[in-house]
GROMACS .gro file of C-alpha atoms in nm:
model
  215
    1MET     CA    1  -0.941   1.817  -2.354
    2THR     CA    2  -0.660   1.707  -2.584
    3LYS     CA    3  -0.335   1.568  -2.448
    4TRP     CA    4  -0.142   1.862  -2.599
    5ILE     CA    5  -0.333   2.101  -2.372
    6PHE     CA    6  -0.374   1.876  -2.070
    7MET     CA    7  -0.018   1.748  -2.027
    8PRO     CA    8   0.159   2.088  -2.009
    9ILE     CA    9  -0.099   2.218  -1.759
   10PHE     CA   10  -0.082   1.896  -1.558
   11LEU     CA   11   0.298   1.889  -1.541
   12LEU     CA   12   0.333   2.261  -1.472
   13PHE     CA   13   0.105   2.227  -1.170
   14PHE     CA   14   0.320   1.959  -1.010
   15VAL     CA   15   0.644   2.140  -1.093
   16LEU     CA   16   0.553   2.503  -1.032
   17THR     CA   17   0.336   2.465  -0.720
   18PRO     CA   18   0.618   2.345  -0.490
   19ILE     CA   19   0.859   2.592  -0.652
   20GLY     CA   20   0.607   2.872  -0.596
   21LEU     CA   21   0.559   2.771  -0.232
   22ALA     CA   22   0.937   2.769  -0.187
   23LEU     CA   23   0.987   3.110  -0.348
   24SER     CA   24   0.714   3.259  -0.129
   25GLN     CA   25   0.938   3.195   0.173
   26ASP     CA   26   1.228   3.410   0.279
   27VAL     CA   27   1.480   3.125   0.290
   28PRO     CA   28   1.843   3.239   0.257
   29THR     CA   29   2.073   3.051   0.022
   30LYS     CA   30   2.446   3.103  -0.002
   31THR     CA   31   2.468   3.094  -0.381
   32THR     CA   32   2.252   3.101  -0.692
   33TYR     CA   33   2.370   2.746  -0.768
   34GLN     CA   34   2.240   2.620  -0.434
   35ALA     CA   35   1.905   2.791  -0.487
   36VAL     CA   36   1.868   2.643  -0.837
   37VAL     CA   37   1.951   2.288  -0.720
   38LEU     CA   38   1.702   2.312  -0.434
   39LEU     CA   39   1.423   2.446  -0.657
   40VAL     CA   40   1.487   2.192  -0.935
   41SER     CA   41   1.484   1.916  -0.673
   42LEU     CA   42   1.141   2.029  -0.551
   43GLY     CA   43   1.010   2.041  -0.907
   44ALA     CA   44   1.152   1.697  -0.986
   45PHE     CA   45   0.993   1.547  -0.674
   46GLY     CA   46   0.662   1.703  -0.776
   47LEU     CA   47   0.700   1.531  -1.114
   48MET     CA   48   0.761   1.197  -0.942
   49LEU     CA   49   0.436   1.233  -0.750
   50SER     CA   50   0.253   1.335  -1.066
   51LEU     CA   51   0.314   0.987  -1.207
   52PHE     CA   52   0.070   0.836  -0.955
   53TRP     CA   53  -0.196   1.095  -1.028
   54LEU     CA   54  -0.151   1.062  -1.403
   55SER     CA   55  -0.214   0.688  -1.409
   56ARG     CA   56  -0.435   0.634  -1.102
   57LEU     CA   57  -0.622   0.947  -0.995
   58MET     CA   58  -0.707   1.119  -1.321
   59PRO     CA   59  -1.087   1.106  -1.373
   60LYS     CA   60  -1.207   0.904  -1.669
   61ASN     CA   61  -1.262   1.091  -1.996
   62THR     CA   62  -1.073   1.393  -1.859
   63VAL     CA   63  -0.840   1.387  -2.156
   64LYS     CA   64  -0.840   1.209  -2.490
   65MET     CA   65  -0.528   1.001  -2.447
   66LYS     CA   66  -0.467   0.631  -2.510
   67TYR     CA   67  -0.323   0.421  -2.229
   68SER     CA   68  -0.014   0.350  -2.438
   69THR     CA   69   0.045   0.726  -2.459
   70THR     CA   70  -0.003   0.762  -2.083
   71LEU     CA   71   0.247   0.480  -2.034
   72ARG     CA   72   0.504   0.660  -2.249
   73TRP     CA   73   0.462   0.984  -2.052
   74HIS     CA   74   0.493   0.783  -1.729
   75LYS     CA   75   0.813   0.621  -1.852
   76TYR     CA   76   0.981   0.939  -1.981
   77ILE     CA   77   0.895   1.145  -1.672
   78GLY     CA   78   1.002   0.860  -1.444
   79TYR     CA   79   1.337   0.815  -1.615
   80ALA     CA   80   1.410   1.189  -1.623
   81ALA     CA   81   1.317   1.256  -1.259
   82GLY     CA   82   1.469   0.927  -1.141
   83LEU     CA   83   1.805   0.992  -1.306
   84PHE     CA   84   1.807   1.343  -1.159
   85PHE     CA   85   1.758   1.207  -0.808
   86LEU     CA   86   2.036   0.956  -0.857
   87ILE     CA   87   2.282   1.244  -0.889
   88HIS     CA   88   2.100   1.466  -0.637
   89PRO     CA   89   2.345   1.400  -0.349
   90VAL     CA   90   2.642   1.497  -0.568
   91LEU     CA   91   2.464   1.809  -0.693
   92MET     CA   92   2.413   1.924  -0.335
   93ILE     CA   93   2.789   1.950  -0.276
   94ALA     CA   94   2.911   1.989  -0.638
   95ARG     CA   95   2.988   2.361  -0.602
   96ARG     CA   96   3.263   2.278  -0.354
   97PHE     CA   97   3.456   2.103  -0.632
   98TRP     CA   98   3.531   2.435  -0.803
   99VAL     CA   99   3.510   2.673  -0.506
  100VAL     CA  100   3.775   2.590  -0.249
  101GLU     CA  101   3.572   2.634   0.070
  102SER     CA  102   3.619   2.287   0.212
  103ASN     CA  103   3.687   1.931   0.100
  104PRO     CA  104   3.384   1.827  -0.112
  105MET     CA  105   3.425   1.453  -0.053
  106HIS     CA  106   3.459   1.511   0.320
  107ASN     CA  107   3.136   1.713   0.312
  108LEU     CA  108   2.962   1.436   0.117
  109MET     CA  109   3.070   1.174   0.372
  110LEU     CA  110   2.960   1.394   0.662
  111MET     CA  111   2.622   1.439   0.493
  112ILE     CA  112   2.581   1.064   0.434
  113LYS     CA  113   2.677   0.976   0.792
  114SER     CA  114   2.429   1.218   0.947
  115PRO     CA  115   2.134   1.035   1.116
  116LEU     CA  116   1.900   1.296   0.968
  117MET     CA  117   1.997   1.178   0.619
  118LEU     CA  118   1.886   0.818   0.675
  119THR     CA  119   1.544   0.874   0.517
  120GLY     CA  120   1.704   1.032   0.211
  121ILE     CA  121   1.959   0.749   0.178
  122VAL     CA  122   1.686   0.482   0.194
  123ALA     CA  123   1.484   0.673  -0.068
  124TRP     CA  124   1.795   0.699  -0.289
  125PHE     CA  125   1.859   0.324  -0.282
  126LEU     CA  126   1.492   0.253  -0.354
  127MET     CA  127   1.520   0.487  -0.652
  128ILE     CA  128   1.816   0.289  -0.787
  129ILE     CA  129   1.617  -0.033  -0.764
  130LEU     CA  130   1.315   0.135  -0.927
  131VAL     CA  131   1.521   0.250  -1.223
  132VAL     CA  132   1.683  -0.093  -1.268
  133VAL     CA  133   1.348  -0.275  -1.248
  134ALA     CA  134   1.194  -0.029  -1.495
  135PHE     CA  135   1.469  -0.101  -1.749
  136VAL     CA  136   1.402  -0.477  -1.734
  137ARG     CA  137   1.024  -0.463  -1.694
  138LYS     CA  138   0.952  -0.643  -2.021
  139LYS     CA  139   1.132  -0.949  -1.884
  140ILE     CA  140   0.899  -0.959  -1.582
  141PRO     CA  141   0.535  -1.079  -1.593
  142ALA     CA  142   0.303  -0.776  -1.598
  143LYS     CA  143   0.124  -0.859  -1.272
  144LEU     CA  144   0.447  -0.926  -1.082
  145PHE     CA  145   0.604  -0.608  -1.224
  146ARG     CA  146   0.305  -0.402  -1.106
  147TYR     CA  147   0.344  -0.525  -0.749
  148ILE     CA  148   0.723  -0.482  -0.742
  149HIS     CA  149   0.713  -0.140  -0.907
  150GLY     CA  150   0.423  -0.028  -0.690
  151LEU     CA  151   0.574  -0.137  -0.358
  152LEU     CA  152   0.910   0.019  -0.445
  153SER     CA  153   0.730   0.339  -0.547
  154ILE     CA  154   0.537   0.351  -0.220
  155GLY     CA  155   0.860   0.303  -0.027
  156PHE     CA  156   1.037   0.573  -0.226
  157VAL     CA  157   0.754   0.825  -0.193
  158GLY     CA  158   0.722   0.759   0.180
  159PHE     CA  159   1.090   0.801   0.263
  160ALA     CA  160   1.146   1.084   0.013
  161SER     CA  161   0.849   1.281   0.150
  162TRP     CA  162   0.975   1.223   0.504
  163HIS     CA  163   1.319   1.341   0.396
  164VAL     CA  164   1.186   1.659   0.230
  165ILE     CA  165   0.963   1.745   0.525
  166LEU     CA  166   1.227   1.660   0.788
  167ILE     CA  167   1.530   1.848   0.655
  168GLY     CA  168   1.410   2.034   0.347
  169ARG     CA  169   1.540   2.390   0.349
  170HIS     CA  170   1.202   2.508   0.219
  171SER     CA  171   0.996   2.292   0.454
  172ASN     CA  172   0.718   2.483   0.631
  173PRO     CA  173   0.355   2.397   0.725
  174ALA     CA  174   0.219   2.483   0.379
  175MET     CA  175   0.490   2.293   0.195
  176SER     CA  176   0.462   1.994   0.429
  177ALA     CA  177   0.084   1.984   0.385
  178PHE     CA  178   0.128   1.996   0.007
  179TRP     CA  179   0.364   1.695   0.006
  180ILE     CA  180   0.151   1.497   0.252
  181VAL     CA  181  -0.167   1.547   0.047
  182LEU     CA  182   0.001   1.460  -0.283
  183ALA     CA  183   0.195   1.163  -0.147
  184GLY     CA  184  -0.096   1.032   0.061
  185GLY     CA  185  -0.338   1.054  -0.231
  186ALA     CA  186  -0.088   0.888  -0.464
  187VAL     CA  187  -0.022   0.594  -0.231
  188ALA     CA  188  -0.393   0.549  -0.153
  189ALA     CA  189  -0.481   0.540  -0.523
  190LEU     CA  190  -0.211   0.283  -0.592
  191LEU     CA  191  -0.328   0.059  -0.308
  192VAL     CA  192  -0.689   0.078  -0.432
  193SER     CA  193  -0.571  -0.032  -0.777
  194TYR     CA  194  -0.443  -0.355  -0.616
  195LEU     CA  195  -0.796  -0.462  -0.519
  196PRO     CA  196  -0.881  -0.792  -0.694
  197HIS     CA  197  -1.151  -0.650  -0.924
  198ARG     CA  198  -0.912  -0.382  -1.056
  199SER     CA  199  -0.576  -0.559  -1.044
  200GLU     CA  200  -0.642  -0.810  -1.323
  201LYS     CA  201  -0.785  -0.542  -1.554
  202THR     CA  202  -0.483  -0.317  -1.502
  203SER     CA  203  -0.239  -0.601  -1.576
  204ILE     CA  204  -0.418  -0.670  -1.906
  205ILE     CA  205  -0.401  -0.301  -2.000
  206ILE     CA  206  -0.027  -0.290  -1.923
  207ASN     CA  207   0.029  -0.591  -2.149
  208ILE     CA  208  -0.162  -0.419  -2.429
  209GLY     CA  209   0.036  -0.097  -2.373
  210ASP     CA  210   0.364  -0.289  -2.394
  211GLN     CA  211   0.252  -0.448  -2.720
  212HIS     CA  212   0.170  -0.105  -2.864
  213GLU     CA  213   0.512   0.027  -2.760
  214SER     CA  214   0.684  -0.268  -2.927
  215ALA     CA  215   0.482  -0.232  -3.247
   0.00000   0.00000   0.00000
């Protein structure tokens, strides 16, 4: 299968499956804006999880795609989804800035101070660190970058999944099972890649991919 066929199908699965599960529920939303933000957030989180499966769980020879190409897809998807989640808290209360229902900043502070939001706040800070580390990755030795990036990613996925399952408006048994399977498989695959016989090989491939990107 060529990358031009595989990638759209692959990405649509991770984006549309959680959105489809959400739409299948009768969950009331106050406005169209709120519904759109919630659905886009689910799709973006699905994209974040797809990064693990793209680089770690995809069977060999599934698609004719060089590692340098996979690395580019990983980078672009990661930046796009990561930047979206950085503004996610503001998007959740943004409508209140132009509809005078209540003080938007007061609502934001109430949301941040809620104990239920702790998992989301931790995930948000981990995302900031992930984005910063990704921007400076060429200044970090490949092996060290893999461990830093991987551990931060595991932390983000763990807390973000917990956040979505705990307080997600569209959280139900089917949706929770979907996130647990995707996140659990992603983390397991990443940990397996850290085994000694695979770790050195992956670091060499990353170095080669970086050289191709710089060429």
